[in-house]
Amino acid sequence: MIVYILVSFLAAVIIHLIYRKQTGFQFKNKHVVVVGGSQGIGKELVYLLLKEQCSTVSVISRNLANLRSVIDDCPNEVSNANTHLKNKSLKSKIEIYSCDITQKDKVKETIKSIIDKGTPIDCLINCAGFAIPGYFIEQDEEIFERTMKLDYFGSVYTTKEIVPHMIENGTGGHIVFVSSTCGLVGVPGYSTYCPTKFAIKGFAETLRSELKPYNITFSVVYPPDTDTPGYKQENLTKPEETVAISGGGKAVPAIEVAKCIVSGVKNGDYHIAYDLATKLCAILSPGLTPFYYSFFDILLAPVCRLVGVIAMHQNDSEVMKAWKKRQIK
Ligand SMILES: NC(=O)C1=CN([C@@H]2O[C@H](COP(=O)(O)OP(=O)(O)OC[C@H]3O[C@@H](n4cnc5c(N)ncnc54)[C@H](OP(=O)(O)O)[C@@H]3O)[C@@H](O)[C@H]2O)C=CC1
Ligand SMILES: CCCCCCCCCCCCCCCC(=O)[C@@H](N)CO
């Protein structure tokens, strides 16, 4: 036992010293496409990207009024240590495109029209998605299909159009997928949703390796409950055990998650999580991906397994508690 601990500690130290993470992606003067950027996390991202001095932020979503609001609500000025940009020049950097990304022909058309404008795309952020929580035995197959169609295939379609363009440009690029804590662990009440976010994780993991020759890098984001219009909507059908398991209905402000995404991408992080529980989940289910924290991943792996089994039992007891309550009613 002591030998095992010593050996893993030593291995962790050595790997920490020699491990190089992927190079960070800097947004300055880059053209970023934010899919699902008219609301929630995506909308906050658009404004942060302007602050990072992107040359253009192209926003894709369906509702045109919401898309227009991204331009209208654009803050008067943004400033950080090196820059101070005024509203007029800021607004002109936002381009909006109405497109339902579950329709692959529409996605082809839209991405083509973005590319035809002449500014090559450097970064794609796949942020459109939704969840309809509920009990498996009560939910129709149609909800499974609809969720997979947007949360998984939507991202496949956009990525399928943009990767060849990045390869043709020859300058590489960065692609962000927004998964969820639910893309790392199964959560009761989310049977229609967890698998779609697991799928996104597997898709990113595969592309990361396959597209390495083209200098395209990847990040996967696992937000916790985040206060957005989408979150308010999902709460309408969320079973009580799901609420209990996800921390009792607390939600992080969207801007905080957006900030975490921007700094993670700049830092070269493949895994991007906001809260500690999700970070532990990412260390628990890493697949074949870069380290989260090269030193701590190895040391924490057994701890995460243990905490994970305890969490599983806790979740099970929330499920049993809520089930018994429903029997009495
Ligand atoms: N909020 C949360 O608690 C969490 C969210 N996530 C994930 O983060 C991402 C963003 O979530 P959140 O900010 O809450 O989402 P919101 O529902 O608040 O916003 C979703 C965005 O996606 C767009 N969108 C929805 N459907 C389509 C479609 N078919 N085609 C194109 N665009 C579409 C919406 O615009 P429009 O409707 O006009 O098309 C909107 O801009 C999602 O992938 C979600 O699964 C992950 C973990 C937690
Ligand atoms: C090893 C560590 C174990 C930790 C146990 C973790 C317990 C599960 C937490 C479930 C959180 C669910 C968040 C859903 C966010 C989301 O995607 C929805 N809001 C949809 O939009």
XYZ file of C-alpha atoms and ligand atoms in Angstrom:
398
model
C 0.000 0.000 0.000
C 2.733 2.451 1.028
C 4.792 1.432 -2.000
C 1.748 1.999 -4.229
C 1.180 5.484 -2.790
C 4.862 6.376 -3.113
C 5.043 5.127 -6.698
C 1.929 7.021 -7.789
C 3.158 10.150 -6.033
C 6.503 9.887 -7.802
C 4.810 9.227 -11.152
C 2.589 12.244 -10.593
C 5.575 14.488 -9.844
C 7.492 13.291 -12.904
C 4.488 13.662 -15.210
C 3.751 17.085 -13.787
C 7.292 18.194 -14.620
C 7.357 16.879 -18.178
C 3.688 17.271 -19.160
C 2.882 19.989 -21.677
C -0.761 20.937 -22.146
C -2.147 22.075 -25.505
C -1.299 25.664 -26.416
C -3.906 28.149 -25.294
C -6.091 29.817 -27.893
C -5.991 33.629 -27.850
C -9.090 35.431 -29.098
C -7.522 38.728 -30.134
C -8.278 39.528 -33.809
C -9.987 36.171 -34.278
C -13.330 35.375 -35.873
C -15.438 33.308 -33.482
C -18.762 31.635 -34.277
C -21.019 31.220 -31.245
C -23.843 28.779 -31.897
C -26.648 29.412 -29.392
C -25.273 32.853 -28.606
C -28.551 34.755 -28.348
C -29.387 33.796 -24.758
C -27.939 32.431 -21.546
C -24.320 31.293 -21.426
C -23.806 31.913 -25.165
C -24.941 35.541 -25.012
C -22.595 36.301 -22.120
C -19.819 34.661 -24.112
C -20.409 36.996 -27.049
C -19.777 40.060 -24.875
C -16.713 38.549 -23.210
C -15.297 37.711 -26.635
C -15.669 41.346 -27.675
C -13.739 42.271 -24.561
C -11.045 39.864 -25.697
C -10.863 41.928 -28.899
C -12.146 39.356 -31.337
C -12.382 40.791 -34.849
C -15.854 39.337 -35.468
C -18.322 37.336 -33.406
C -20.891 35.551 -35.573
C -23.929 34.459 -33.597
C -26.232 31.663 -34.737
C -29.633 30.813 -33.260
C -33.232 30.625 -34.457
C -35.233 33.535 -33.037
C -34.434 36.738 -34.906
C -35.754 39.066 -32.184
C -33.435 37.451 -29.636
C -30.559 37.670 -32.098
C -31.215 41.382 -32.560
C -31.252 41.799 -28.785
C -27.631 40.602 -28.709
C -26.712 43.714 -30.677
C -29.147 45.996 -28.830
C -28.059 44.847 -25.358
C -24.374 45.152 -26.210
C -22.758 47.114 -23.351
C -21.808 50.682 -24.183
C -18.166 50.026 -23.811
C -15.912 47.243 -22.688
C -12.529 47.681 -21.182
C -9.839 45.544 -19.742
C -6.209 46.174 -18.909
C -5.164 46.835 -22.511
C -8.247 47.975 -24.316
C -11.114 50.353 -24.189
C -13.670 49.880 -26.927
C -16.731 51.995 -27.469
C -20.207 50.782 -28.298
C -20.368 51.686 -31.973
C -17.291 49.765 -32.987
C -18.322 46.918 -30.678
C -21.778 46.438 -32.162
C -20.360 46.335 -35.666
C -18.302 43.284 -34.714
C -21.433 41.214 -34.006
C -22.978 39.425 -36.983
C -26.237 37.540 -36.536
C -27.576 34.539 -38.456
C -30.930 32.883 -37.939
C -30.666 29.124 -38.399
C -32.121 26.010 -36.824
C -29.028 23.862 -36.374
C -31.044 20.640 -36.270
C -31.576 21.105 -40.023
C -28.322 20.163 -41.689
C -29.051 21.840 -45.011
C -29.770 25.111 -43.217
C -26.489 24.728 -41.314
C -24.599 24.222 -44.591
C -26.215 27.350 -46.079
C -25.581 29.470 -43.002
C -21.940 28.496 -42.512
C -21.356 29.025 -46.221
C -22.799 32.526 -46.012
C -20.543 33.297 -43.020
C -17.481 32.024 -44.882
C -18.464 33.865 -48.077
C -18.255 37.169 -46.204
C -14.525 36.694 -46.412
C -13.268 36.539 -42.807
C -11.975 33.029 -42.082
C -13.399 31.332 -38.980
C -10.835 30.669 -36.253
C -13.021 29.339 -33.458
C -16.360 27.576 -33.125
C -18.265 27.504 -29.849
C -21.118 24.979 -29.808
C -23.428 26.247 -27.096
C -26.980 25.540 -28.322
C -28.747 22.900 -26.281
C -31.672 22.173 -23.988
C -32.899 19.670 -21.436
C -36.368 18.404 -20.659
C -36.036 16.592 -17.345
C -38.628 14.075 -16.215
C -39.200 10.457 -15.282
C -38.042 7.914 -17.856
C -41.283 5.965 -17.587
C -43.309 9.086 -18.334
C -41.294 10.594 -21.156
C -42.002 9.832 -24.811
C -39.341 8.550 -27.179
C -39.866 11.758 -29.104
C -38.152 13.767 -26.324
C -35.110 11.482 -26.540
C -34.951 12.053 -30.274
C -35.476 15.801 -30.101
C -32.806 16.252 -27.440
C -30.253 14.177 -29.336
C -31.101 16.099 -32.494
C -30.120 19.441 -31.010
C -27.651 18.644 -28.223
C -25.609 16.144 -30.234
C -26.384 16.315 -33.958
C -26.636 20.106 -33.956
C -22.995 20.289 -32.879
C -22.023 17.578 -35.368
C -23.541 19.577 -38.256
C -21.826 22.877 -37.395
C -18.501 21.159 -36.755
C -18.800 19.188 -39.997
C -19.045 22.446 -41.960
C -16.382 24.386 -40.118
C -13.584 21.810 -39.788
C -12.944 21.513 -43.580
C -12.887 25.319 -43.723
C -10.302 25.452 -40.920
C -8.227 22.796 -42.680
C -8.396 24.744 -45.927
C -7.312 27.936 -44.162
C -4.272 26.066 -42.950
C -4.069 28.120 -39.774
C -5.775 25.613 -37.477
C -8.402 26.691 -35.007
C -10.173 25.921 -31.773
C -13.510 24.201 -31.201
C -15.452 24.343 -27.943
C -18.213 21.894 -27.086
C -20.576 22.680 -24.242
C -21.395 19.400 -22.504
C -22.533 19.414 -18.846
C -21.912 17.805 -15.475
C -24.541 15.479 -16.954
C -22.025 14.552 -19.678
C -19.757 13.023 -17.031
C -22.154 11.261 -14.662
C -25.671 9.881 -14.987
C -28.225 11.946 -13.083
C -31.735 10.574 -12.383
C -34.388 12.680 -14.138
C -32.100 13.396 -17.091
C -32.358 10.151 -19.086
C -33.239 12.127 -22.224
C -30.343 14.527 -21.717
C -27.296 12.846 -20.084
C -26.636 10.557 -23.091
C -26.543 13.527 -25.485
C -23.919 15.245 -23.347
C -21.963 11.971 -22.999
C -22.077 11.793 -26.801
C -20.622 15.287 -27.118
C -17.779 14.272 -24.808
C -17.032 11.205 -26.958
C -17.235 13.229 -30.160
C -14.742 15.801 -28.862
C -12.430 13.088 -27.544
C -12.323 11.440 -30.963
C -11.845 14.633 -32.963
C -9.124 15.929 -30.646
C -6.865 13.105 -31.711
C -7.979 12.737 -35.316
C -7.632 16.442 -36.150
C -4.294 16.925 -34.429
C -2.430 17.009 -37.784
C -4.448 20.091 -38.740
C -3.624 22.053 -35.611
C -7.238 22.186 -34.476
C -7.535 22.124 -30.691
C -10.543 21.379 -28.505
C -12.166 22.171 -25.197
C -15.151 20.517 -23.554
C -17.126 22.521 -21.026
C -19.176 20.917 -18.237
C -21.335 23.657 -16.686
C -23.299 22.990 -13.491
C -26.866 24.382 -13.121
C -26.606 27.869 -14.589
C -29.175 30.637 -14.351
C -30.399 31.070 -17.943
C -33.739 31.109 -19.794
C -33.112 27.446 -20.655
C -32.624 26.592 -16.986
C -35.879 28.321 -16.005
C -37.654 26.270 -18.659
C -36.230 22.914 -17.536
C -37.202 23.617 -13.929
C -40.865 23.395 -14.960
C -40.608 19.618 -15.389
C -37.728 18.732 -13.058
C -38.451 15.861 -10.618
C -37.793 16.710 -6.984
C -35.025 14.138 -6.580
C -33.230 15.702 -9.544
C -33.432 19.089 -7.810
C -32.110 17.563 -4.575
C -29.242 15.768 -6.320
C -28.224 18.876 -8.234
C -27.755 20.853 -5.060
C -31.258 22.018 -4.232
C -31.916 24.437 -7.090
C -28.907 26.736 -6.799
C -27.735 28.060 -10.141
C -24.539 29.860 -11.086
C -24.829 33.190 -12.973
C -24.297 32.665 -16.726
C -21.557 35.291 -16.830
C -19.459 33.255 -14.363
C -19.652 30.153 -16.537
C -18.847 32.247 -19.617
C -15.783 33.744 -17.882
C -14.632 30.272 -16.916
C -14.918 29.157 -20.569
C -12.916 32.104 -21.899
C -10.128 31.737 -19.358
C -10.006 27.945 -19.807
C -9.680 28.242 -23.583
C -6.975 30.915 -23.275
C -5.164 28.699 -20.827
C -5.153 25.680 -23.159
C -7.487 23.575 -21.016
C -9.185 20.633 -22.684
C -11.576 20.089 -19.751
C -13.367 23.157 -18.447
C -15.477 22.844 -15.297
C -16.706 25.546 -12.967
C -17.484 23.840 -9.660
C -15.509 21.392 -7.543
C -17.981 18.485 -7.847
C -17.818 18.677 -11.649
C -14.025 18.915 -11.583
C -13.954 15.706 -9.553
C -16.371 14.105 -12.031
C -14.019 15.084 -14.892
C -11.099 13.460 -13.096
C -13.303 10.407 -12.446
C -14.222 9.893 -16.114
C -11.317 11.171 -18.207
C -11.264 8.648 -21.065
C -8.264 9.268 -23.306
C -7.936 13.001 -22.851
C -5.345 15.473 -21.582
C -4.928 15.936 -17.838
C -7.095 18.364 -15.975
C -4.408 19.046 -13.381
C -1.392 16.946 -14.316
C -0.291 16.439 -10.715
C -3.601 16.150 -8.916
C -5.441 14.030 -11.517
C -3.352 10.997 -10.673
C -3.421 11.501 -6.932
C -7.110 12.335 -6.866
C -8.303 9.530 -9.164
C -8.767 6.970 -6.360
C -10.323 9.613 -4.122
C -12.809 10.531 -6.875
C -13.778 6.885 -7.287
C -14.496 6.681 -3.578
C -16.397 9.983 -3.441
C -18.247 8.890 -6.591
C -19.514 5.693 -4.992
C -20.641 7.641 -1.930
C -22.401 10.175 -4.189
C -24.095 7.292 -6.026
C -25.529 5.976 -2.753
C -26.668 9.457 -1.751
C -28.371 9.943 -5.117
C -30.044 6.535 -4.804
C -31.429 7.468 -1.421
C -32.851 10.746 -2.809
C -34.530 8.683 -5.521
C -35.986 6.235 -2.983
C -37.166 9.074 -0.727
C -39.002 10.867 -3.544
C -40.438 7.597 -4.856
C -41.867 6.682 -1.419
C -43.397 10.142 -1.144
C -45.113 9.668 -4.515
C -46.518 6.276 -3.413
C -48.227 7.861 -0.417
C -49.877 10.634 -2.457
N -28.215 26.293 -17.975
C -27.730 25.185 -17.427
O -28.035 24.845 -16.280
C -26.773 24.334 -18.181
C -26.652 24.388 -19.552
N -25.775 23.555 -20.205
C -25.645 23.615 -21.653
O -25.129 24.893 -21.993
C -25.627 25.290 -23.259
C -26.288 26.661 -23.117
O -27.334 26.552 -22.182
P -28.243 27.785 -21.741
O -27.444 29.024 -21.820
O -28.896 27.388 -20.486
O -29.339 27.755 -22.915
P -30.543 28.744 -23.264
O -31.748 27.898 -23.500
O -30.653 29.829 -22.273
O -30.072 29.311 -24.687
C -29.931 28.413 -25.742
C -29.422 29.107 -26.977
O -29.398 28.165 -28.048
C -30.238 28.606 -29.114
N -30.898 27.475 -29.740
C -31.821 26.643 -29.191
N -32.246 25.753 -30.085
C -31.601 26.019 -31.245
C -31.637 25.458 -32.546
N -32.440 24.433 -32.843
N -30.842 25.998 -33.497
C -30.041 27.042 -33.222
N -29.968 27.608 -32.005
C -30.738 27.113 -31.036
C -31.232 29.555 -28.427
O -31.809 30.484 -29.318
P -33.187 30.143 -30.133
O -34.102 29.469 -29.174
O -33.664 31.451 -30.626
O -32.773 29.260 -31.259
C -30.299 30.235 -27.433
O -29.522 31.217 -28.066
C -26.584 24.175 -23.694
O -25.884 23.286 -24.522
C -26.949 23.486 -22.390
O -27.298 22.141 -22.580
C -24.996 22.673 -19.544
C -25.067 22.580 -18.196
C -25.958 23.392 -17.397
C -16.632 12.242 -7.868
C -17.529 13.340 -7.545
C -18.955 12.992 -7.440
C -19.835 14.192 -7.476
C -21.268 13.838 -7.616
C -22.021 14.708 -8.555
C -23.512 14.626 -8.368
C -24.320 15.008 -9.545
C -24.602 16.462 -9.699
C -25.609 16.693 -10.757
C -25.602 18.075 -11.277
C -26.492 18.242 -12.462
C -26.231 19.533 -13.177
C -27.043 19.613 -14.420
C -26.671 20.777 -15.255
C -27.392 20.729 -16.563
O -26.844 20.309 -17.542
C -28.826 21.074 -16.592
N -29.102 22.275 -15.870
C -29.346 21.138 -18.000
O -29.356 22.385 -18.563
